[in-house]
Short mmCIF file of C-alpha atoms in Angstrom, two decimals:
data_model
loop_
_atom_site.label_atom_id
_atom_site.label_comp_id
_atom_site.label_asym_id
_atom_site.label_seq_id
_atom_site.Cartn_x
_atom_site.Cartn_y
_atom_site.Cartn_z
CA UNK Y 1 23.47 69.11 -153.52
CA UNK Y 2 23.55 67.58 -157.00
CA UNK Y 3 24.93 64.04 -157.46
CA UNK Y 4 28.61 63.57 -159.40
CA UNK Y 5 28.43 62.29 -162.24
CA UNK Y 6 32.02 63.54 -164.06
CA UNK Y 7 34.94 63.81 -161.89
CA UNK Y 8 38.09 64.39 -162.81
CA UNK Y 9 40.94 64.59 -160.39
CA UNK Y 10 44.70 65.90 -161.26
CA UNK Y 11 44.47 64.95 -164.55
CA UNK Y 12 47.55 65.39 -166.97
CA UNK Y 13 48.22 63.91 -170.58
CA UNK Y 14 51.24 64.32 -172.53
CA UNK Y 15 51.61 63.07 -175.86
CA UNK Y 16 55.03 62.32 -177.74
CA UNK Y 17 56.13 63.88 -180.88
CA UNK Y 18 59.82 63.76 -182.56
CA UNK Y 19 60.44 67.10 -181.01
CA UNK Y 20 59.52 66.10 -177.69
CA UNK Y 21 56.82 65.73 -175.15
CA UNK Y 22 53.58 68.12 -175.56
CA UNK Y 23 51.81 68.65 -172.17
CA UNK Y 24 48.44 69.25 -173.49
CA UNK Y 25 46.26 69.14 -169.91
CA UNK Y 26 48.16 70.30 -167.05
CA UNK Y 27 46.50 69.05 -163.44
CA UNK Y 28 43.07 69.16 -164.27
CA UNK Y 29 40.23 68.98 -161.61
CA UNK Y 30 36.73 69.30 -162.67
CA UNK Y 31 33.32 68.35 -161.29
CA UNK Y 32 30.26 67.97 -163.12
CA UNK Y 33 26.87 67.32 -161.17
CA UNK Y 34 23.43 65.17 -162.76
CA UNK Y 35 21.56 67.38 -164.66
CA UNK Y 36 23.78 70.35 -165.42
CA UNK Y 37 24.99 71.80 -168.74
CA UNK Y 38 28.60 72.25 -168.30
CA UNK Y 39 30.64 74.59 -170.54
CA UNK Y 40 34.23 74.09 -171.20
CA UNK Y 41 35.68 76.85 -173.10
CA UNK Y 42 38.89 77.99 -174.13
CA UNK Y 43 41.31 79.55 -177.52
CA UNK Y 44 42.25 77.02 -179.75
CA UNK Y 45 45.29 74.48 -178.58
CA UNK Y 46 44.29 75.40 -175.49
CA UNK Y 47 43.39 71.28 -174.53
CA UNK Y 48 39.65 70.96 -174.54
CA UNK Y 49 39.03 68.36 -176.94
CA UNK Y 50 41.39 66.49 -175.66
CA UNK Y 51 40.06 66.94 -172.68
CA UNK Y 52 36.69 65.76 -173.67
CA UNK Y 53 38.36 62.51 -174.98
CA UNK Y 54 39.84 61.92 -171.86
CA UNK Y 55 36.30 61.70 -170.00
CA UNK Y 56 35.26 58.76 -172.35
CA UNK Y 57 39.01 57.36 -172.39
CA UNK Y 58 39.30 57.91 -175.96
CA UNK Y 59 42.00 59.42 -174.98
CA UNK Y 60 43.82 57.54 -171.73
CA UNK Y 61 45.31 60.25 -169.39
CA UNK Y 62 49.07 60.11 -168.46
CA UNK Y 63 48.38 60.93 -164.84
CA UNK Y 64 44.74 61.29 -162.75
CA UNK Y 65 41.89 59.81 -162.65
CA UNK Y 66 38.51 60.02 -164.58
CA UNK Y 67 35.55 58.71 -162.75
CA UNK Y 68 31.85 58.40 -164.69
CA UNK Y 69 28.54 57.35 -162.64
CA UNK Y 70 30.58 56.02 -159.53
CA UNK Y 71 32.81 54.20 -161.96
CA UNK Y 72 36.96 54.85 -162.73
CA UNK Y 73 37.99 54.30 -165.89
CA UNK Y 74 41.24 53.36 -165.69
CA UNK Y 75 39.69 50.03 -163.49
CA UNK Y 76 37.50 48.90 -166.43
CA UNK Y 77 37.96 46.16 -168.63
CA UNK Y 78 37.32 46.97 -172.23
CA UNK Y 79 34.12 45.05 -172.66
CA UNK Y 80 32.85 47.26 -169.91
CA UNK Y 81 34.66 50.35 -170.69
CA UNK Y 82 32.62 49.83 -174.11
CA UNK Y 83 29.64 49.65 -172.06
CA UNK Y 84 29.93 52.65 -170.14
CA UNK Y 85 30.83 54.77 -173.54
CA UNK Y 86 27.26 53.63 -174.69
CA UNK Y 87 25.99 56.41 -171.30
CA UNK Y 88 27.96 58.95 -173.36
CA UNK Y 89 26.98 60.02 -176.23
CA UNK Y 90 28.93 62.70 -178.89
CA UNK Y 91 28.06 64.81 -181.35
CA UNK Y 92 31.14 66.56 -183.43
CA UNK Y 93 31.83 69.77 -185.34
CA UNK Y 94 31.46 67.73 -189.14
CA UNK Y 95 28.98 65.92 -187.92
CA UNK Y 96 30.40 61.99 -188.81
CA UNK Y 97 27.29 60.88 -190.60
CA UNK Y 98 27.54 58.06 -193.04
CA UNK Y 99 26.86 59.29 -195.89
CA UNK Y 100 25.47 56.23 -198.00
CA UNK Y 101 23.09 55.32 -195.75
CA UNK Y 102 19.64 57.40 -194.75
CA UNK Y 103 18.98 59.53 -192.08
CA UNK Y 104 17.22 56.58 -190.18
CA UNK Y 105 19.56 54.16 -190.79
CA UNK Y 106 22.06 56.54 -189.67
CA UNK Y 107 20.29 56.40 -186.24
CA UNK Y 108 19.37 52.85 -185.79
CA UNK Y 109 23.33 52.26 -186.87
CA UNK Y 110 24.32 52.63 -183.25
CA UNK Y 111 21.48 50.46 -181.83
CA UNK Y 112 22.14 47.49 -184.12
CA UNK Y 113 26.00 47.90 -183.08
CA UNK Y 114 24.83 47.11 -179.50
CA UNK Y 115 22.41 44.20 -180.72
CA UNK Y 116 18.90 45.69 -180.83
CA UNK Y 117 16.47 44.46 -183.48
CA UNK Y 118 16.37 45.78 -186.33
CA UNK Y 119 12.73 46.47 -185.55
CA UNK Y 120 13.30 47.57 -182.07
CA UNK Y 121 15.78 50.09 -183.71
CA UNK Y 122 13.44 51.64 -186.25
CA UNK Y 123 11.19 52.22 -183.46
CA UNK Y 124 13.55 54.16 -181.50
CA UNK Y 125 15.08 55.98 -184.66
CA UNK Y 126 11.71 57.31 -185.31
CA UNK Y 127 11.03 58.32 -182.07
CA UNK Y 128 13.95 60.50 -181.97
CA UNK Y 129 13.23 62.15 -185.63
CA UNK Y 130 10.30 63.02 -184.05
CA UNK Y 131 11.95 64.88 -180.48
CA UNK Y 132 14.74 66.45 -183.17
CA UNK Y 133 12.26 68.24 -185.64
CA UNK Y 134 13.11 65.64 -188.94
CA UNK Y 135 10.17 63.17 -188.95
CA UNK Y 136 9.74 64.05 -192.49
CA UNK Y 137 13.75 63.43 -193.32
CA UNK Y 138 13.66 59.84 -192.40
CA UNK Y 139 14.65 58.67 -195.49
CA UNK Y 140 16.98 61.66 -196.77
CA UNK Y 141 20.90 61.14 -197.08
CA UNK Y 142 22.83 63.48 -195.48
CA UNK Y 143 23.77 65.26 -199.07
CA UNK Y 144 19.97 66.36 -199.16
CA UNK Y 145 20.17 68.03 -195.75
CA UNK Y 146 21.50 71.74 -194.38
CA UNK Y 147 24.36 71.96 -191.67
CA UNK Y 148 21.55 72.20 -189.13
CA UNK Y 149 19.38 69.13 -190.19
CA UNK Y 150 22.63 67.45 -190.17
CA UNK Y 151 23.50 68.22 -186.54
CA UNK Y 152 19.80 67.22 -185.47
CA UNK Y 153 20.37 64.10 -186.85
CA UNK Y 154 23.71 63.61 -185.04
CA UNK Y 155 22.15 64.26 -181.57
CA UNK Y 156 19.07 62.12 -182.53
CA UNK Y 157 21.69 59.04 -183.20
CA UNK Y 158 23.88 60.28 -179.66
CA UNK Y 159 20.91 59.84 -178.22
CA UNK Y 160 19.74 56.67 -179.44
CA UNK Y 161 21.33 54.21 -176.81
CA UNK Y 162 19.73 56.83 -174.01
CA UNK Y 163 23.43 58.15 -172.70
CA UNK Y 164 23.73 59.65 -169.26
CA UNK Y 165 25.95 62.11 -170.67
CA UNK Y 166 25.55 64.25 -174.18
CA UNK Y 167 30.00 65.38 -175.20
CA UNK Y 168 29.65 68.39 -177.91
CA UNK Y 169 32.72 69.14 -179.06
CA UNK Y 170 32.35 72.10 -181.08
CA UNK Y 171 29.00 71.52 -182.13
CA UNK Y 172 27.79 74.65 -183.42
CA UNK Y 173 31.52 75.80 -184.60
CA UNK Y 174 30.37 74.84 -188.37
CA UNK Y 175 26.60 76.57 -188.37
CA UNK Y 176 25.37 80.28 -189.05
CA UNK Y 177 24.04 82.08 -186.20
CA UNK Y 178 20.36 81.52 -186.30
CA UNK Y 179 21.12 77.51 -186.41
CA UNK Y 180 23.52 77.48 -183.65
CA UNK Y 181 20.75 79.26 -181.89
CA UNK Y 182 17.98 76.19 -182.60
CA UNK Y 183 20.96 73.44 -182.30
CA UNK Y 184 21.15 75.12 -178.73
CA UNK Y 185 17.33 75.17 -177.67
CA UNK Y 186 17.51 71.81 -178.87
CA UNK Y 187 20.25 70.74 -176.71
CA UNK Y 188 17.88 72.68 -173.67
CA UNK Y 189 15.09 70.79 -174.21
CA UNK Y 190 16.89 67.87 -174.08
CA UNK Y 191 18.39 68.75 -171.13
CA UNK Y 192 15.04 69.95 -169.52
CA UNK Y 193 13.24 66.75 -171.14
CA UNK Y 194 15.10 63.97 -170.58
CA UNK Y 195 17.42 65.19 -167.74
CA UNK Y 196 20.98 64.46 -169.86
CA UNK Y 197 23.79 65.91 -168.55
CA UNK Y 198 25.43 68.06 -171.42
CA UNK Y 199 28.94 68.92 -171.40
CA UNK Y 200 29.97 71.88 -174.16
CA UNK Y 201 33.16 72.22 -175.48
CA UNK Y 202 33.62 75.36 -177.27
CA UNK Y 203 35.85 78.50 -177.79
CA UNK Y 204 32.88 81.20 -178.18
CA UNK Y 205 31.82 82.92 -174.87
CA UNK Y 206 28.27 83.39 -176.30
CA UNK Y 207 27.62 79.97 -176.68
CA UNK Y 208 28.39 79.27 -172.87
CA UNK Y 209 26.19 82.43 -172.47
CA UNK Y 210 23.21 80.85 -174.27
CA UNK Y 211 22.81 77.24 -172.61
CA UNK Y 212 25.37 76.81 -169.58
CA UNK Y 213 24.67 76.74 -165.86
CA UNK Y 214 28.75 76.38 -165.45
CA UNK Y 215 31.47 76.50 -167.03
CA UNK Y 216 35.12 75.96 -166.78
CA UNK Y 217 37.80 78.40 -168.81
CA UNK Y 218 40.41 76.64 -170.22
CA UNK Y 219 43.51 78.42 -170.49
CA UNK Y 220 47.68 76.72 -171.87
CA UNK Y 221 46.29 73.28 -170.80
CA UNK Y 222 45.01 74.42 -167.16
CA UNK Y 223 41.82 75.19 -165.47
CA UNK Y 224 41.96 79.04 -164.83
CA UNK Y 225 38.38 79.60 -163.87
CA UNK Y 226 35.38 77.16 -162.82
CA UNK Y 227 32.08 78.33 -161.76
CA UNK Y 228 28.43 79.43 -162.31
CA UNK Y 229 28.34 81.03 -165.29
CA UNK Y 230 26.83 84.01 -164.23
CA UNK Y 231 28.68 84.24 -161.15
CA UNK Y 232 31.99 84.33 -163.42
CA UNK Y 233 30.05 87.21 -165.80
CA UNK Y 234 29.55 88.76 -162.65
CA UNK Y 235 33.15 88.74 -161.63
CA UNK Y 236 35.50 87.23 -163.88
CA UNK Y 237 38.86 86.80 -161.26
CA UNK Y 238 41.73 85.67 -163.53
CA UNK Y 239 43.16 87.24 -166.78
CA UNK Y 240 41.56 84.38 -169.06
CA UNK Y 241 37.89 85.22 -167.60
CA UNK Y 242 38.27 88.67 -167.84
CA UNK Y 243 39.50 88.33 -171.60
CA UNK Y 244 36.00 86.89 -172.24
CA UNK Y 245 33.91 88.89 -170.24
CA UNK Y 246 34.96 92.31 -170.42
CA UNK Y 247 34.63 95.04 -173.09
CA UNK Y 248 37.43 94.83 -175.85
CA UNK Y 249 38.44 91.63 -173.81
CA UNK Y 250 40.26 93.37 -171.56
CA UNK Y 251 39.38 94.78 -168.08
CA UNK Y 252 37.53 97.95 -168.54
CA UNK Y 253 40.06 100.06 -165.95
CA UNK Y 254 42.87 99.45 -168.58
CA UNK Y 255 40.10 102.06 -170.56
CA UNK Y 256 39.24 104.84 -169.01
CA UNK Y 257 39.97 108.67 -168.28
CA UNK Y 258 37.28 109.89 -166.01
CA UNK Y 259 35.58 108.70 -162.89
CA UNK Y 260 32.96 105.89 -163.71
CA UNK Y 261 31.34 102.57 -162.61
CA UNK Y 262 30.88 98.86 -163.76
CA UNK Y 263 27.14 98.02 -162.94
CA UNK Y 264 26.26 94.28 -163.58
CA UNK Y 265 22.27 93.12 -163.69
CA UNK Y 266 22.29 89.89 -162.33
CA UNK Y 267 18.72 88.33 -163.80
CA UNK Y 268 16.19 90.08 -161.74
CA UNK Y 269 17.00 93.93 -161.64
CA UNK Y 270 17.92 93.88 -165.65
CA UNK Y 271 14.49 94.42 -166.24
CA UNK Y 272 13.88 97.48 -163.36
CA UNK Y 273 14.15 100.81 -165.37
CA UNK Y 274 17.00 101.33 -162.40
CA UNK Y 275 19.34 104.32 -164.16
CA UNK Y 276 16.09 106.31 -165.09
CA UNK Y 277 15.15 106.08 -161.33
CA UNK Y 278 18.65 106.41 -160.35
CA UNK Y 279 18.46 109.84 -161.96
CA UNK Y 280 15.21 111.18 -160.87
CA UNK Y 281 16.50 110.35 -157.38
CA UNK Y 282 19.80 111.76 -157.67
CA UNK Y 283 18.28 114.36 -159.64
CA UNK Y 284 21.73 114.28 -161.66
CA UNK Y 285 22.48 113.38 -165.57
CA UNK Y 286 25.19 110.67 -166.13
CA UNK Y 287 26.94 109.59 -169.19
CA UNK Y 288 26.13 105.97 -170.51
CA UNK Y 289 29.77 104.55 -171.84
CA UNK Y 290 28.58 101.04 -172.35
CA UNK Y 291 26.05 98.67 -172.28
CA UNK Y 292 25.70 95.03 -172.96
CA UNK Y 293 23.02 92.47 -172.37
CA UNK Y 294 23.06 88.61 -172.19
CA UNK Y 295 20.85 85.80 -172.36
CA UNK Y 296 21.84 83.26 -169.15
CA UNK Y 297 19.60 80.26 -168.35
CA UNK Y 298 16.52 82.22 -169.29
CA UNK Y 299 17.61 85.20 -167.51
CA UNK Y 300 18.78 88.68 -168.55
CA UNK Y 301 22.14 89.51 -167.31
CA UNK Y 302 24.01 93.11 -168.70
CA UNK Y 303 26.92 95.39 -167.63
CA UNK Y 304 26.85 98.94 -168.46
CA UNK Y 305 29.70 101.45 -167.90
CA UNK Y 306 28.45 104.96 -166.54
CA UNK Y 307 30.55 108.29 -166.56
CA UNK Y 308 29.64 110.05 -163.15
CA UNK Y 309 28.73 113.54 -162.34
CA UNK Y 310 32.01 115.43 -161.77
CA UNK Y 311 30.44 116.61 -158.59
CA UNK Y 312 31.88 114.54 -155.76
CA UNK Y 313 28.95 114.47 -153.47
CA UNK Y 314 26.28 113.55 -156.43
CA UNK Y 315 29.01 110.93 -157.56
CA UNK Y 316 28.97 109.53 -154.18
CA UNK Y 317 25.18 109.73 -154.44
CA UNK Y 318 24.71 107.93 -157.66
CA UNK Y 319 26.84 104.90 -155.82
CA UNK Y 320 25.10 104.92 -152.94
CA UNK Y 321 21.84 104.05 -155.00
CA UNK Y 322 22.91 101.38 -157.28
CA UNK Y 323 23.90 100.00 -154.05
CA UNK Y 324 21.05 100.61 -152.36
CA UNK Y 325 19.39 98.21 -155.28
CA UNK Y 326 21.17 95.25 -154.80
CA UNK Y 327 23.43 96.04 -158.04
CA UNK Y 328 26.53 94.28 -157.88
CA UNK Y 329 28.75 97.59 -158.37
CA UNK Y 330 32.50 98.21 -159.05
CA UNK Y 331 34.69 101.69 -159.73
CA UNK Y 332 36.92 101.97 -162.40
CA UNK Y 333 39.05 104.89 -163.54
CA UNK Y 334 40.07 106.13 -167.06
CA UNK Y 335 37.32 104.93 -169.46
CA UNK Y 336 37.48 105.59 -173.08
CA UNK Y 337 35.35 104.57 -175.63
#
């Protein structure tokens, strides 16, 4: 068993506005092990940010408690409620660079806050250009860099006072696909390399997809699903899951019309040629309604919707095998495309 190193525990915060109180986060419990890269995802207004600020007590929770590397929050003093924040490191949507200074001075900025030499700094900042990809950008301003440069060099200074914890709010929302996909292996390497828990906050399912190992859905301010991710692909249980999992974002039985069947590939099988055996053993054709394939943790994971034979007996059949290969396998009735 991995060692805690987030826990949150019936955690609620309301703010005040001139029409009343707004309960953003409603009871939230969340744990978050050493090592992991923990998704939180959820629609817009749904509470994540502020949830995120309420793990570093940016934000100080109404109710609950929020307990970092054996420590609760709420028992800190601010000089070391500033030092714990230096373990957590953030990197935004926009990016918060200053803008008149250079991409290395932008690192060492942090360092110097905390009293390292100026020397000392430098040493560090270039270190980290390095592990990032921009050893040739030291001495760029962020006007002279893309989106993506700008986001290395955001995680390069979030990672300058070597943080326990790596908070992303949103920080791929701003980039095209291909650099969301390199801000991402980034973020795994770092992960891999220097064993930083990462914590995503996002509202796009294929970012969770990409880089988590868990995630928790976010749904009107309250936890509606937490788990592995792929165990939640596998078999999303509440409405909020199923939204993001399931073609059209709803639950496939609200689509179809004949007898079919929900096959998930769960990382090993994915790769088997499994429906081409299925129907040289069955010796039946079937109807392919849909398919989908995901990257999870360096694994292939799909679902695929097949139309069975109208025969009962070679329907049965067909069932029989998938189960008979370890396919996680569910019915559903009146598919349409």
């Amino acid at each position: 068993m991995k060692e805690k190193i987030i826990e949150i525990v019936d955690l609620t915060k309301t703010f005040t506005t001139k029409d009343g109180e707004i309960k953003a986060l409603d009871n939230i419990n969340l744990t978050i092990h050493k090592g992991d890269i923990f998704g939180i995802i959820g629609m817009s207004g749904a509470g994540k940010s502020t949830l995120v600020r309420c793990i570093n007590f940016l934000e100080v929770p109404t109710e609950g408690t929020v307990i970092v590397d054996n420590k609760n929050l709420a028992t800190l003093n601010n000089k070391r409620l500033r030092e714990l924040r230096r373990t957590m490191g953030m990197i935004f949507q926009q990016f918060n660079l200053l803008m008149q200074k250079t991409v290395i001075e932008n690192i060492c900025f942090p360092l110097e806050i905390s009293g390292v030499s100026k020397s000392d700094s430098k040493i560090r900042a270039k270190e980290l250009l390095e592990l990032v990809g921009l050893k040739d950008k030291e001495n760029a301003y962020p006007s002279q860099l893309s989106g993506g440069q700008k986001q290395r060099v955001a995680i390069a200074r979030a990672l300058s006072t070597n943080p326990k914890v790596l908070l992303c709010d949103e920080a791929t929302s701003a980039l095209d696909p291909n650099t969301t996909r390199s801000i991402l292996e980034l973020l795994k390497d770092i992960n891999k390399t220097l064993n930083i828990t990462i914590v995503i906050i996002t509202h796009e399912m294929a970012v969770i997809e990409e880089i988590c190992s868990h995630v928790a859905i976010i749904d009107e301010s309250k936890i509606a699903e937490t788990g592995r991710v792929q165990d939640i692909f596998t078999h999303p249980k509440t409405a909020p899951a199923q939204r993001l999992v399931y073609p059209q974002g709803t639950r496939v039985e609200e689509y179809l019309s004949k007898r079919c069947c929900r096959i998930v590939f769960d990382g090993s099988s994915s790769y088997d040629p499994v429906i081409s055996q299925m129907i040289l053993a069955c010796k039946t054709p079937i109807n392919i309604l849909f398919a989908d394939m995901k990257d999870i943790e360096g694994k292939a994971f799909g679902q695929m919707v097949i139309q069975l034979p109208s025969d009962e007996v070679l329907a049965d059949k067909v069932v029989r095998y998938l189960h008979s290969r370890n396919l996680a396998v569910e019915e559903v009735d009146n598919y349409v495309e």
